[in-house]
XYZ file of C-alpha atoms in Angstrom:
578
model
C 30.890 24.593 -0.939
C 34.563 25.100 -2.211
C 35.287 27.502 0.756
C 33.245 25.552 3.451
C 35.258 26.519 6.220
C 37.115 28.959 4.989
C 37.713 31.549 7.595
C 41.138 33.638 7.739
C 41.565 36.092 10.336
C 43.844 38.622 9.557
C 44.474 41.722 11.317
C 47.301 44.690 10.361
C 50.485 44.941 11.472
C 49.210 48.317 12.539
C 46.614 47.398 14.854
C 48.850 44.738 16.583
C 51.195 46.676 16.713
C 50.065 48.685 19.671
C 48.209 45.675 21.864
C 49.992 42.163 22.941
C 47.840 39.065 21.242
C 50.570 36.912 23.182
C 48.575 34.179 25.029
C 49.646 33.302 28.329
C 49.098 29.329 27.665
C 48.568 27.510 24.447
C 45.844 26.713 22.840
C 44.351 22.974 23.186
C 43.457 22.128 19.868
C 41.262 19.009 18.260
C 43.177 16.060 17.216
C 41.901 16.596 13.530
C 44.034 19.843 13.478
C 47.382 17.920 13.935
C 48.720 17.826 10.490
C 52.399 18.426 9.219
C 52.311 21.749 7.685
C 53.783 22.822 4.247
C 56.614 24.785 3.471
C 54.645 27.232 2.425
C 53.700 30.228 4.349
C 50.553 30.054 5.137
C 48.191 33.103 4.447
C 46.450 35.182 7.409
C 42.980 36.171 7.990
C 41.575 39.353 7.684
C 39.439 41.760 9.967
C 36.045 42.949 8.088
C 34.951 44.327 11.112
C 33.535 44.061 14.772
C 32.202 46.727 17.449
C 34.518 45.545 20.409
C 38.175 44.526 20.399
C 39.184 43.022 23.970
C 41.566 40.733 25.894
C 41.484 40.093 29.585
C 44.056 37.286 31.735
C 40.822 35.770 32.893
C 39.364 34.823 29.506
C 40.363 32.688 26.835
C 43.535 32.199 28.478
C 44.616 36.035 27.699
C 43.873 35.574 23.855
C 42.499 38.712 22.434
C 38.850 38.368 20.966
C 35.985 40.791 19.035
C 32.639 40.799 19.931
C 29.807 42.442 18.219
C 29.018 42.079 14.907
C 31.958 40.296 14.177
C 33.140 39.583 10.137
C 36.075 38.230 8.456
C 36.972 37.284 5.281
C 39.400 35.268 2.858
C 39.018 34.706 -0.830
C 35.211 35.692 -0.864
C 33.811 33.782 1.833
C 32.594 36.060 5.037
C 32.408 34.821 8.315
C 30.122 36.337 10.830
C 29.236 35.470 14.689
C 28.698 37.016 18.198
C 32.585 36.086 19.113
C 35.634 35.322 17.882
C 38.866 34.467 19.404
C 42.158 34.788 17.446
C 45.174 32.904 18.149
C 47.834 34.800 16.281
C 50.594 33.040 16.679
C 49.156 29.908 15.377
C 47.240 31.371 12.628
C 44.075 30.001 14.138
C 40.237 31.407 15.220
C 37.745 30.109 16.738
C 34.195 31.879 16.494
C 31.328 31.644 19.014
C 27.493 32.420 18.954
C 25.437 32.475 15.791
C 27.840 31.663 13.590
C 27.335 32.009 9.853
C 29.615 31.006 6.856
C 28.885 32.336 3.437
C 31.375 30.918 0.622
C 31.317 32.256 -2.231
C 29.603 29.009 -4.504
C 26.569 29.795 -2.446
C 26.621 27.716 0.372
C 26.717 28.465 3.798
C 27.581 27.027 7.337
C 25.549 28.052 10.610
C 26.467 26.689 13.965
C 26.594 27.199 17.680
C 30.859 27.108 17.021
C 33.797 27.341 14.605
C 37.113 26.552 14.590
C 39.615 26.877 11.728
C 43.585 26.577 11.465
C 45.313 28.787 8.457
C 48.210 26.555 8.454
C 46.530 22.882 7.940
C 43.131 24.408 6.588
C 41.195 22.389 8.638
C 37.950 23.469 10.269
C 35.759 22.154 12.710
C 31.906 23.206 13.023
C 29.969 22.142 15.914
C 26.385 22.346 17.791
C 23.522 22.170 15.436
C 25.561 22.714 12.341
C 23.408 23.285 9.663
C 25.333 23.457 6.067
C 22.732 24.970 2.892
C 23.769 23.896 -0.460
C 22.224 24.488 -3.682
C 19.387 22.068 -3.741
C 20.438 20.745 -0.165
C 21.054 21.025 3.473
C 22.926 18.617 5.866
C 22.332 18.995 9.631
C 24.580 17.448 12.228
C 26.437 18.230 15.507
C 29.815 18.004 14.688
C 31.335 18.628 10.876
C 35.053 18.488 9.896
C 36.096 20.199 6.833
C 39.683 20.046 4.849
C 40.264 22.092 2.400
C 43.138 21.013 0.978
C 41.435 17.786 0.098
C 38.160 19.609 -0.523
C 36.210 17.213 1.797
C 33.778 17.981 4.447
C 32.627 14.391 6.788
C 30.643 14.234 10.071
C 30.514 10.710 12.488
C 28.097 12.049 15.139
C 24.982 11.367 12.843
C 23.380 13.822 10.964
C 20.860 13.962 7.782
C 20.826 15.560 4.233
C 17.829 16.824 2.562
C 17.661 17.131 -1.262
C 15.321 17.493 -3.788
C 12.607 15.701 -1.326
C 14.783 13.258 -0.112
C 15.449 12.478 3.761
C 19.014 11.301 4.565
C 19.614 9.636 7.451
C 23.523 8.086 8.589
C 25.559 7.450 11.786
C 28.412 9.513 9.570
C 29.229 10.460 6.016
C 32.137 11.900 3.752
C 31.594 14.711 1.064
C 33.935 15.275 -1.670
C 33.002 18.742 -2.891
C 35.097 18.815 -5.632
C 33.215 15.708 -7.439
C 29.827 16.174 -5.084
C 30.004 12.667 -4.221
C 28.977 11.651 -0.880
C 29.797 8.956 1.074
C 27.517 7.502 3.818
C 28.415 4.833 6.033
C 26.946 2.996 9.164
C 22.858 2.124 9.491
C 22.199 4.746 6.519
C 18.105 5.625 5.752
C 16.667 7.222 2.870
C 13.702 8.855 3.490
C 11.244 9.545 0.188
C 7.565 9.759 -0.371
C 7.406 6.715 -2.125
C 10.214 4.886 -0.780
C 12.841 4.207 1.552
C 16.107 2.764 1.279
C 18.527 1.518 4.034
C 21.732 -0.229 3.848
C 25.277 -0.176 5.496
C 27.190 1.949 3.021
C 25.748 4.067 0.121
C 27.780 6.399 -1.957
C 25.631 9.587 -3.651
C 26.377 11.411 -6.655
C 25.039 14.554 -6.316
C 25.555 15.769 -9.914
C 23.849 12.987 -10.922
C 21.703 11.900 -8.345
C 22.487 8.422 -8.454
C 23.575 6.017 -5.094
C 25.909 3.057 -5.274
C 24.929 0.624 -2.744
C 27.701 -1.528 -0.943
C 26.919 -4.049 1.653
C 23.646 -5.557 2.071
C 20.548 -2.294 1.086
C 17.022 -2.506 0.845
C 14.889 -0.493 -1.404
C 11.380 -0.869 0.538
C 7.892 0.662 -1.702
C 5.684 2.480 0.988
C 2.691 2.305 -0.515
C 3.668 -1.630 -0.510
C 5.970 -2.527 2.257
C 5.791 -6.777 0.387
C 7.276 -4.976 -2.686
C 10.787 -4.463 -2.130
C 14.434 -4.606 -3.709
C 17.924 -6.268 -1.777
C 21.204 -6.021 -2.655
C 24.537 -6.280 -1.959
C 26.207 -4.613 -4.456
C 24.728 -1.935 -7.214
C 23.516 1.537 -8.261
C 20.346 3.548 -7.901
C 19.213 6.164 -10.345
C 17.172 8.465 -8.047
C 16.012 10.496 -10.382
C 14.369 7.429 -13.327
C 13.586 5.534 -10.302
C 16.283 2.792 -12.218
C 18.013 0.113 -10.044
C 20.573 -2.448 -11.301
C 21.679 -5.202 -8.598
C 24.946 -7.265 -8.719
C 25.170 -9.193 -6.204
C 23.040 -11.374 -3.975
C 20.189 -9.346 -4.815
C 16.299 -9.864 -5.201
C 13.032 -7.887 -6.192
C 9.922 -8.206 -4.137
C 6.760 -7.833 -5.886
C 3.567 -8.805 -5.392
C 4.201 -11.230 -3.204
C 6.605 -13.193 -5.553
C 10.259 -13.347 -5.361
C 13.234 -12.596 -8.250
C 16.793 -13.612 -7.999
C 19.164 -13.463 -10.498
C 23.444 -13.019 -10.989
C 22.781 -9.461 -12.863
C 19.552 -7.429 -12.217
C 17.445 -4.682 -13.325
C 14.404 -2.873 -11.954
C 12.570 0.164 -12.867
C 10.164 1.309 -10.238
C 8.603 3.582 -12.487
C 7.312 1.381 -15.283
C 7.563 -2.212 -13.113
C 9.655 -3.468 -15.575
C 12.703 -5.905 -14.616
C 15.089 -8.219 -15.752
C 17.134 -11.060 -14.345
C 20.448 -12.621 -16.138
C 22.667 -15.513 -14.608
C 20.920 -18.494 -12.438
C 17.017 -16.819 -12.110
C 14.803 -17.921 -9.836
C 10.920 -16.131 -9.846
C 9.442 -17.914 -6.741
C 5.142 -17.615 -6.317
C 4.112 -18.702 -2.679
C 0.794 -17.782 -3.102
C 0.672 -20.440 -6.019
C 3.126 -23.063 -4.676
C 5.239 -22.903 -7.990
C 8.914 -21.306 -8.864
C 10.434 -20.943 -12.196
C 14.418 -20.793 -13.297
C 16.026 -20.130 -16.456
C 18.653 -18.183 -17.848
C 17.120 -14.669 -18.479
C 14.077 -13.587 -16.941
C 11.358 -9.911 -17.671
C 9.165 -8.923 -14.990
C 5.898 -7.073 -15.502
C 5.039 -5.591 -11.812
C 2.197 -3.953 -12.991
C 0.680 -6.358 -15.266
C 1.639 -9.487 -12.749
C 3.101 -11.092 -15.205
C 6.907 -12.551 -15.773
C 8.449 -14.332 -19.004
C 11.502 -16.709 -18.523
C 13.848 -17.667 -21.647
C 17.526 -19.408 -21.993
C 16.702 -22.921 -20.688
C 13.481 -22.190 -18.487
C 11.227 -24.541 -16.527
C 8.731 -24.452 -13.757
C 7.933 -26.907 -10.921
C 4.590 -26.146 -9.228
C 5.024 -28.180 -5.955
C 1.147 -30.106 -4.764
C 1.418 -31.906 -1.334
C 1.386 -35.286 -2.663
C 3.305 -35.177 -5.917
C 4.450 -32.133 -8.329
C 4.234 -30.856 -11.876
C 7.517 -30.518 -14.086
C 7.086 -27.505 -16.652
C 9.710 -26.832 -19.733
C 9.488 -25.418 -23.169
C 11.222 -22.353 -25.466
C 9.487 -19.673 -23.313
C 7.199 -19.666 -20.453
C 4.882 -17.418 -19.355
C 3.736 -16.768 -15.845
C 0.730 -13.839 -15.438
C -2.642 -13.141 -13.231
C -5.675 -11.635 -14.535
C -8.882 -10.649 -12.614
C -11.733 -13.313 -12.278
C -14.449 -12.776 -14.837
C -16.906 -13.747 -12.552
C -15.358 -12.181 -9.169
C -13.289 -9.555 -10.456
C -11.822 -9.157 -6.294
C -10.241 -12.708 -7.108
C -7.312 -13.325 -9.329
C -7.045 -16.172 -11.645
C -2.962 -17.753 -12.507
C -1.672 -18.911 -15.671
C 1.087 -20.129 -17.349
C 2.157 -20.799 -20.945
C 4.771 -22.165 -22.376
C 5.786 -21.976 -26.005
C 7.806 -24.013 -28.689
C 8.489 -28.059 -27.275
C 6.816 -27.649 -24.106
C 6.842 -30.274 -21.802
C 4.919 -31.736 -18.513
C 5.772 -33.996 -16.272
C 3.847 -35.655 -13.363
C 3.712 -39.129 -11.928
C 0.277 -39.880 -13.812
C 0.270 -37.879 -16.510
C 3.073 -37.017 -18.634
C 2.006 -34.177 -21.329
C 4.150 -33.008 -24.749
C 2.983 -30.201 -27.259
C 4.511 -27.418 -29.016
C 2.471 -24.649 -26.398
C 1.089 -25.365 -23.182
C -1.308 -22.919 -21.547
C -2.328 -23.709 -17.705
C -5.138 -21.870 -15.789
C -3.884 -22.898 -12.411
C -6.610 -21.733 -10.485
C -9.040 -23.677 -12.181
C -6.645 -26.817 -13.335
C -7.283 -26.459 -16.882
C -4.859 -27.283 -19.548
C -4.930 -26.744 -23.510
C -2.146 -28.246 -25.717
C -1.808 -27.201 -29.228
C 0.605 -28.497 -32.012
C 0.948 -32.684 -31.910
C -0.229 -32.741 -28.632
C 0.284 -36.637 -27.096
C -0.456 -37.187 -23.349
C 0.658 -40.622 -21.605
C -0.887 -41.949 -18.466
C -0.199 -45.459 -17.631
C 0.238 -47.761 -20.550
C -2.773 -45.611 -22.070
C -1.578 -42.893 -24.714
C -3.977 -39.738 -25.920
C -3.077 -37.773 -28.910
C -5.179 -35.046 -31.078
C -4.991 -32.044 -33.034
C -5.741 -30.269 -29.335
C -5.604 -31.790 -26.202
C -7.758 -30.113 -23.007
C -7.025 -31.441 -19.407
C -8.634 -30.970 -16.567
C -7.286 -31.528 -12.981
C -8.945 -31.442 -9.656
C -6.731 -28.936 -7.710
C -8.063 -30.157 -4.914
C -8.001 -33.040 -4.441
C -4.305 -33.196 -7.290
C -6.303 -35.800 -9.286
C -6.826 -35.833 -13.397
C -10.109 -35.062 -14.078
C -10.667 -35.405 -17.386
C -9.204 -35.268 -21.287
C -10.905 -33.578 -24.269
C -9.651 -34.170 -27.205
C -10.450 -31.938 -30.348
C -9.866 -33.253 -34.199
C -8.522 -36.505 -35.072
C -8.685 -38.073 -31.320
C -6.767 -41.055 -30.908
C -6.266 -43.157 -27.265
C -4.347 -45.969 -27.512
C -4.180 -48.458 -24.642
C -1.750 -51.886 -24.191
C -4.225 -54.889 -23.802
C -2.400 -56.259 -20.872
C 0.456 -54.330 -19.450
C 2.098 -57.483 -18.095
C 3.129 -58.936 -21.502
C 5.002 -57.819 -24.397
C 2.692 -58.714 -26.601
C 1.898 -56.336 -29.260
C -1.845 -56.032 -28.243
C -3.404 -52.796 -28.082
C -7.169 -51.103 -27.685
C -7.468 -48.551 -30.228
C -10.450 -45.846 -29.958
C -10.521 -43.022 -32.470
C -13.010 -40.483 -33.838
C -13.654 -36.729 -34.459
C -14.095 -35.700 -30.877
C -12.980 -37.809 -27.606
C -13.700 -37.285 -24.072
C -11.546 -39.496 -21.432
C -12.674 -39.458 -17.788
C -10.653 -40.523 -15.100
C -11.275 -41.555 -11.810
C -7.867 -41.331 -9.018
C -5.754 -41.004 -12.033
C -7.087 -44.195 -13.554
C -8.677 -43.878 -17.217
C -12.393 -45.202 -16.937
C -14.258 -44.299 -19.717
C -13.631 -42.598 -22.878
C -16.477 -41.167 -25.360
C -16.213 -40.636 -29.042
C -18.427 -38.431 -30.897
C -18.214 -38.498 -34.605
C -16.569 -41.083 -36.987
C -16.247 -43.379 -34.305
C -14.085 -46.519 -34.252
C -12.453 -49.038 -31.899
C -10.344 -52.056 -32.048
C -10.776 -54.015 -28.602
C -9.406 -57.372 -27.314
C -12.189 -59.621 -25.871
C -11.017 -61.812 -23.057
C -13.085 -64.712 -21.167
C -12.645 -67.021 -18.077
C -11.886 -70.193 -18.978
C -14.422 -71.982 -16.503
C -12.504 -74.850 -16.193
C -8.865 -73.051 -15.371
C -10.308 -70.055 -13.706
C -7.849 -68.715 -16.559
C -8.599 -65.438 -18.477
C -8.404 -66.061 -22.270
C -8.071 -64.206 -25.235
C -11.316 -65.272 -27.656
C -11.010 -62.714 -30.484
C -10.682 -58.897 -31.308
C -13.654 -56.611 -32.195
C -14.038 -54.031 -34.934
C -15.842 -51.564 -34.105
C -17.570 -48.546 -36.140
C -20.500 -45.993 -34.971
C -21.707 -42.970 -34.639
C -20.727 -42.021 -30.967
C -18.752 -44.768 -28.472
C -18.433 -45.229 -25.248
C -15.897 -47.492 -24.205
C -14.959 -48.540 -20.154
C -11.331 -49.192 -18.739
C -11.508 -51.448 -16.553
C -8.776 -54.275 -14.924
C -6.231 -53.551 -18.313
C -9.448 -54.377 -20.623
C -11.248 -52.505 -22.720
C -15.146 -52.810 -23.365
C -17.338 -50.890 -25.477
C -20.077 -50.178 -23.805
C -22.461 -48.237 -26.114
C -21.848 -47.961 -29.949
C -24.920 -46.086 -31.574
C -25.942 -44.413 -34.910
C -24.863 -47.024 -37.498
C -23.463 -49.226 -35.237
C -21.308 -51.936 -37.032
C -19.323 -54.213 -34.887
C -17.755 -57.129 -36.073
C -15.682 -59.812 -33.645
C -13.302 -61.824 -35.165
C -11.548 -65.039 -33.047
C -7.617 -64.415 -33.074
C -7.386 -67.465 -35.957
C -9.510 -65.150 -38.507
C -7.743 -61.818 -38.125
C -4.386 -60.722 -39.290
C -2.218 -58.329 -37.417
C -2.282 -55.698 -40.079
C -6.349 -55.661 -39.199
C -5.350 -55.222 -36.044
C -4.098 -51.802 -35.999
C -5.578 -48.546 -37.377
C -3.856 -46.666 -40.470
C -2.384 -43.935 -37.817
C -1.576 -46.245 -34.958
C 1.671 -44.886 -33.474
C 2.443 -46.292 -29.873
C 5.449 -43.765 -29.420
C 7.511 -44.964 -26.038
C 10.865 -42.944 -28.052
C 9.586 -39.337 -26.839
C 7.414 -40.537 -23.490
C 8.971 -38.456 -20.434
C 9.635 -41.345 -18.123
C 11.282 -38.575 -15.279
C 10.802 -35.111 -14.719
C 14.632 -34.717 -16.145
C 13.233 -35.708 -19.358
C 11.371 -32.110 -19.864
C 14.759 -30.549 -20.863
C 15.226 -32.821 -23.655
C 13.707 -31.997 -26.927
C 13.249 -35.630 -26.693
C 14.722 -38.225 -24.744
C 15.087 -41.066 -27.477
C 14.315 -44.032 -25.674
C 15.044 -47.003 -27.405
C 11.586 -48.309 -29.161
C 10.230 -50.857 -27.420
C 10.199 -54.307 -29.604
C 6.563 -56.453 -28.750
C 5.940 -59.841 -29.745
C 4.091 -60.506 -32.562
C 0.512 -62.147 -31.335
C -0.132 -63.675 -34.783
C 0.389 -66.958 -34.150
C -3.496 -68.121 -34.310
C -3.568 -66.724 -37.465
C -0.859 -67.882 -39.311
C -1.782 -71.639 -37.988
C -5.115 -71.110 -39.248
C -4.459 -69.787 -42.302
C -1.779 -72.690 -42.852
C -4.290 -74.681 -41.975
C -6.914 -73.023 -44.703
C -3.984 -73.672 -47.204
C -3.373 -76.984 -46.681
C -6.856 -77.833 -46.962
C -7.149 -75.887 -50.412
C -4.304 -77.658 -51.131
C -6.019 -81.486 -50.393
C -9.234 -80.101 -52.334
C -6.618 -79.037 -55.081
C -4.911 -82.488 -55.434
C -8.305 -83.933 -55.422
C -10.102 -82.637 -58.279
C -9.104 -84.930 -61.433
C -6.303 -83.856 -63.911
C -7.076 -82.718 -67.147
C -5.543 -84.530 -69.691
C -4.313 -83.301 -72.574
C -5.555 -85.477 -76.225
């Protein structure tokens, strides 16, 4: 390729000697040839060899020409055609009809026509120029070569085949010295598993690697949805490697990656996102950001770090996502294996955040599809002024309909609910046990079962028939095998207490506040996500709430019981001592 139009004609003194090569007008030359010359003296061509020598007034404007198996030569490169017309005054040639270069690196040129100037070292190829390089071929109609810079460049369009792939460009620039070729205007690449098209793509062919600039798309055939876009960055066409700069995203199954500085290997399906990420899931009505982001194309599965969280976006509200790590991946449906089931997990602090149910554990794992949640490691949930906690926490969700379904709670279950949200009395309905299950009904707590150890602390309230006035008549303490007790209108009734039921009721004047509360009771309002914000928090450190104490009753009864032990006291007859 070092000599690709490298054509000198020169012919002995001897032979022109005895014909005129003086044209009788001058020669109209391309544009591309009009370059100040050097001081140099530029070297002539040389005759190899041709069957006919003529020149004639009425062709080629009286410029002498050789037909017949016409060759010339200059440092190792041999130029043959049907025709070739020399121009010896201004060192120039131009060669006609089958027309075939061969330089000595191993390439060579065919086209319909040739034209070459010793003095600039400029050539021009044209009609279906076909150049063969080691490992490639470019086709075009037109193809401009300097060799003084060592470039070669075509703007007519043309395409380059190599190693199986299809190049396809309105024009292009090829450095032969460093193999590096520059394409420009609506450029395709054509492969068997992909195609890539952009507005400017620069290819090394040493290394087989393209640098996209302007906006390029990396399309999958087999999978037109799975694609890459850029604006800016490099293609290893041999690893399959891709690594985006700017603007960019990756396309895969039917999810969307964005990110400042990207990565994708088309390969393994393994990429990486740095800088603002964004992995976007249609199909599932969810996107997740962070700071660093791995996609696993063939696994479906992606992992966001560095700050992550997840919205997944329902019609009539939306659920807030945020921990360490989270985990986004699809995995056939045991039962239909056709049908894909979504997850998502999220390790170390995760949070959750909806309008009716806010949700805090160290993991979090989500089967989407079928609205089921598990929380491991001090899992609490909050809904209302009601508050769940548990060794594990499962929650189910009507996907639906976007309603809470239901709670299980697994080892040391504990629901805690505020006798009456509308004071700040410190008044709560304590249920606790082994195993718990709270039902809900349109995101409302209804009834809650306990299996196992069972115990409750509920307010009882009556109508004052007179006033029409609800009153509070005494607290109950309750202890069975299994419970079942109803939410209903802020109160809290047990409605079945079986296998050694004990339950006790005690009127507000005969039970102290310490009875009134369980061992474990902790009504935490400190970490409670009151806004989806609150997920990035490890906690948001609300100041505690500060309730009344309700032991008023009490304390007048008991002061009352006093005094009265005190009359009975001052009653009994002194003892006197003889």
């Amino acid at each position: 390729m070092k000599k690709l139009f490298v054509f000198f004609l020169f012919v002995s003194a001897h032979f022109f000697a005895q014909i005129k090569t003086q044209p009788q007008q001058d020669l109209a030359r391309d544009p591309y040839f009009n370059t100040p010359q050097s001081g140099a003296t530029a070297e002539k061509v040389k005759l190899i060899h041709s069957d006919f020598f003529q020149k004639t007034p009425d062709k080629y404007n009286g410029n002498p020409f050789f037909s017949g198996n016409v060759q010339f030569a200059h440092q190792g490169s041999v130029l043959t055609a049907d025709e070739v017309i020399f121009y010896q005054d201004q060192n120039f040639v131009r060669a006609l009809g089958n027309v075939r270069l061969q330089n000595a690196d191993g390439s060579v040129i065919t086209s319909g026509e040739m034209e070459y100037d010793g003095n600039t070292q400029k050539g021009i190829a044209r009609k279906k120029v076909l150049l063969s390089d080691p490992g490639q071929t470019i086709q075009t109609e037109t193809l401009y070569y300097d060799r003084l810079s060592n470039k070669a460049y075509f703007n007519t369009g043309g395409t380059i085949t190599k190693d199986g792939n299809v190049m396809y460009t309105k024009s292009a620039t090829y450095d032969l010295n460093s193999r590096m070729i520059d394409f420009t205007g609506n450029v395709k690449i054509d492969n068997p598993e992909y195609t890539v098209e952009g507005v400017n793509i620069i290819q090394n062919q040493n290394t087989n690697t393209a640098t996209f600039n302007g906006p390029t798309t990396i399309t999958n055939k087999k999978n037109p949805g799975n694609l890459i876009y850029t604006e800016n960055g490099t293609y290893n066409m041999n690893s399959k490697e891709v690594y985006l700069k700017k603007n960019s995203r990756i396309h895969y199954n039917g999810k969307l990656l964005t990110g400042d500085d990207m990565y994708f290997n088309q390969i393994t399906g393994f990429g990486t996102a740095k800088g603002n990420v964004t992995l976007r899931d249609p199909k599932e009505n969810r996107y997740m950001k962070g700071g660093y982001a791995e996609i696993y194309e063939k696994k479906d599965s992606a992992m966001i770090t560095d700050k992550p969280y997840a919205v997944k976006i329902l019609e009539k509200d939306s659920m807030y996502f945020s921990a360490d790590r989270i985990l986004a991946f699809q995995k056939p449906d045991v039962q239909n294996p056709l049908e894909k089931k979504s997850f998502l997990r999220a390790y170390r602090k995760a949070r959750m955040f909806k309008s009716n149910i806010q949700l805090r554990a160290d993991s979090l794992s989500f089967n989407e599809t079928d609205g089921v949640m598990h929380l491991l490691g001090s899992p609490i949930a909050w809904s209302g002024e009601k508050q769940v906690t548990g060794n594990k926490i499962e929650a189910y969700f009507d996907t639906k309909n976007e309603y809470i379904d239901s709670l299980r709670v697994i080892g040391d279950a504990f629901a805690i609910s505020k006798a009456d949200s509308l004071n700040m009395k410190d008044e709560f309905n304590q249920v606790k046990g082994k195993l718990m299950a709270v039902y809900y009904d349109k995101n409302e707590v209804k009834l809650a079962k306990v299996i196992g150890n069972a115990q409750a602390i509920t307010y009882a309230d009556d109508q004052n028939e007179n006033t029409k006035e609800v009153e509070r008549i005494g607290v109950s303490l309750s202890t069975c095998g299994t419970i079942e007790a109803e939410f209903e209108d802020r109160k809290v009734q047990i409605i079945s207490c079986n296998i050694g039921a004990n339950v006790d009721t005690y009127p507000m004047s005969l039970i102290s506040r310490e009875q009134r509360f369980f061992p474990d009771f902790n009504w935490n309002t400190k970490d409670r996500l009151r806004s989806w914000r609150d997920i990035f928090v490890d906690s948001p450190n609300y100041p505690e709430i500060k309730y009344e104490s309700n032991n008023e009753l009490y304390d007048a009864a008991q002061k009352a019981v006093d005094a009265q032990k005190a009359k009975e006291e001052a009653k009994k007859p002194k003892r006197v001592r003889k």
